[in-house]
Short mmCIF file of C-alpha atoms in Angstrom, two decimals:
data_model
loop_
_atom_site.label_atom_id
_atom_site.label_comp_id
_atom_site.label_asym_id
_atom_site.label_seq_id
_atom_site.Cartn_x
_atom_site.Cartn_y
_atom_site.Cartn_z
CA UNK A 1 -31.72 14.19 -45.75
CA UNK A 2 -30.59 16.71 -48.42
CA UNK A 3 -30.91 15.36 -52.15
CA UNK A 4 -27.23 16.01 -52.85
CA UNK A 5 -23.80 15.15 -51.34
CA UNK A 6 -20.33 15.44 -52.59
CA UNK A 7 -17.34 13.59 -51.39
CA UNK A 8 -13.86 14.49 -52.98
CA UNK A 9 -10.77 12.34 -52.81
CA UNK A 10 -7.34 13.50 -54.07
CA UNK A 11 -5.96 10.27 -55.47
CA UNK A 12 -2.74 11.79 -56.42
CA UNK A 13 -2.05 11.99 -52.53
CA UNK A 14 -4.21 9.00 -51.42
CA UNK A 15 -6.55 11.29 -49.02
CA UNK A 16 -9.62 13.30 -49.05
CA UNK A 17 -9.18 16.91 -50.40
CA UNK A 18 -9.44 18.44 -47.28
CA UNK A 19 -10.13 22.08 -47.61
CA UNK A 20 -10.91 22.41 -51.01
CA UNK A 21 -13.42 24.82 -52.21
CA UNK A 22 -16.68 23.34 -53.82
CA UNK A 23 -19.53 25.52 -55.24
CA UNK A 24 -22.96 24.09 -56.05
CA UNK A 25 -25.04 26.24 -58.51
CA UNK A 26 -28.47 25.70 -59.77
CA UNK A 27 -29.82 26.69 -63.24
CA UNK A 28 -33.05 28.84 -63.45
CA UNK A 29 -34.37 31.53 -65.65
CA UNK A 30 -31.12 30.91 -68.14
CA UNK A 31 -28.71 31.83 -65.39
CA UNK A 32 -26.49 29.70 -63.07
CA UNK A 33 -27.35 30.75 -59.55
CA UNK A 34 -24.93 29.86 -56.47
CA UNK A 35 -26.70 27.90 -53.93
CA UNK A 36 -23.78 27.16 -51.41
CA UNK A 37 -20.34 27.25 -51.44
CA UNK A 38 -18.15 25.24 -48.93
CA UNK A 39 -14.84 23.31 -48.26
CA UNK A 40 -14.03 19.44 -48.03
CA UNK A 41 -13.94 18.24 -44.57
CA UNK A 42 -11.72 15.88 -42.86
CA UNK A 43 -14.33 13.13 -43.65
CA UNK A 44 -14.10 14.10 -47.50
CA UNK A 45 -17.59 15.69 -47.72
CA UNK A 46 -18.74 19.10 -48.09
CA UNK A 47 -20.55 19.74 -45.14
CA UNK A 48 -22.00 23.36 -46.09
CA UNK A 49 -24.35 21.32 -48.53
CA UNK A 50 -26.20 19.99 -45.38
CA UNK A 51 -26.89 23.38 -44.12
CA UNK A 52 -28.51 24.72 -47.47
CA UNK A 53 -32.07 26.22 -46.40
CA UNK A 54 -33.88 25.67 -49.36
CA UNK A 55 -34.55 22.17 -50.44
CA UNK A 56 -32.45 21.12 -53.41
CA UNK A 57 -35.34 20.71 -56.29
CA UNK A 58 -35.34 18.65 -59.53
CA UNK A 59 -33.53 20.76 -62.13
CA UNK A 60 -29.73 21.27 -63.55
CA UNK A 61 -26.93 21.66 -61.15
CA UNK A 62 -23.07 22.46 -61.55
CA UNK A 63 -20.44 21.70 -59.24
CA UNK A 64 -17.40 23.86 -59.24
CA UNK A 65 -14.31 22.36 -57.62
CA UNK A 66 -11.39 24.63 -57.16
CA UNK A 67 -8.65 22.06 -58.03
CA UNK A 68 -5.57 24.34 -58.81
CA UNK A 69 -6.01 26.52 -55.80
CA UNK A 70 -6.14 23.09 -53.46
CA UNK A 71 -3.22 21.65 -55.14
CA UNK A 72 -1.15 25.00 -54.73
CA UNK A 73 -1.91 25.18 -51.20
CA UNK A 74 -0.76 21.53 -50.82
CA UNK A 75 2.58 22.80 -52.16
CA UNK A 76 2.16 20.61 -55.72
CA UNK A 77 4.22 22.52 -58.51
CA UNK A 78 1.52 23.28 -61.50
CA UNK A 79 2.23 24.95 -64.49
CA UNK A 80 0.67 28.40 -65.07
CA UNK A 81 -1.91 28.26 -66.20
CA UNK A 82 -2.78 25.15 -64.64
CA UNK A 83 -4.13 22.49 -66.46
CA UNK A 84 -7.35 22.11 -64.38
CA UNK A 85 -8.06 25.44 -62.50
CA UNK A 86 -11.77 25.34 -61.71
CA UNK A 87 -13.34 22.17 -62.96
CA UNK A 88 -16.84 22.10 -63.71
CA UNK A 89 -19.02 19.03 -63.38
CA UNK A 90 -22.85 19.39 -64.64
CA UNK A 91 -25.43 17.05 -63.54
CA UNK A 92 -29.32 16.97 -63.11
CA UNK A 93 -31.65 15.65 -60.43
CA UNK A 94 -34.73 14.18 -61.77
CA UNK A 95 -36.12 12.49 -58.89
CA UNK A 96 -36.02 14.39 -55.53
CA UNK A 97 -37.19 11.54 -53.71
CA UNK A 98 -33.72 10.02 -54.16
CA UNK A 99 -30.36 10.66 -52.92
CA UNK A 100 -27.89 12.08 -55.32
CA UNK A 101 -24.13 11.07 -54.04
CA UNK A 102 -21.51 12.44 -56.19
CA UNK A 103 -17.89 10.96 -55.39
CA UNK A 104 -15.34 12.75 -56.97
CA UNK A 105 -11.84 11.46 -57.44
CA UNK A 106 -9.04 14.10 -58.78
CA UNK A 107 -5.37 14.68 -59.62
CA UNK A 108 -3.89 17.96 -60.81
CA UNK A 109 -4.32 16.50 -64.48
CA UNK A 110 -7.68 14.74 -64.12
CA UNK A 111 -11.08 14.10 -62.44
CA UNK A 112 -13.82 11.60 -62.26
CA UNK A 113 -17.26 12.25 -60.96
CA UNK A 114 -20.30 9.78 -61.11
CA UNK A 115 -23.58 9.15 -59.27
CA UNK A 116 -22.75 6.90 -56.41
CA UNK A 117 -24.78 4.81 -54.13
#
């Protein structure tokens, strides 16, 4: 089982944020290095994370959620520039024996992310 999983729900429309791009980066040597970039699937999960070849170890991570592109693709009218373009959520993994599930709830105007069960 992978250490990290991400589930994204578009609460403005009452459905999973299918096809929204999500990037996962790892902080090392003072730089952010992209580990994986994928899209939200029909089940709300970012399946590309499961395919990461290297184990996700202890350290600092960053999610980059491409919110404005997702809502524009859905036809949602957004101001220019959008209030939330790429939303960043930073978190840390301390115990690699545990699973870190990150449920994300979003609208064009706000986001909630937490460590789930």
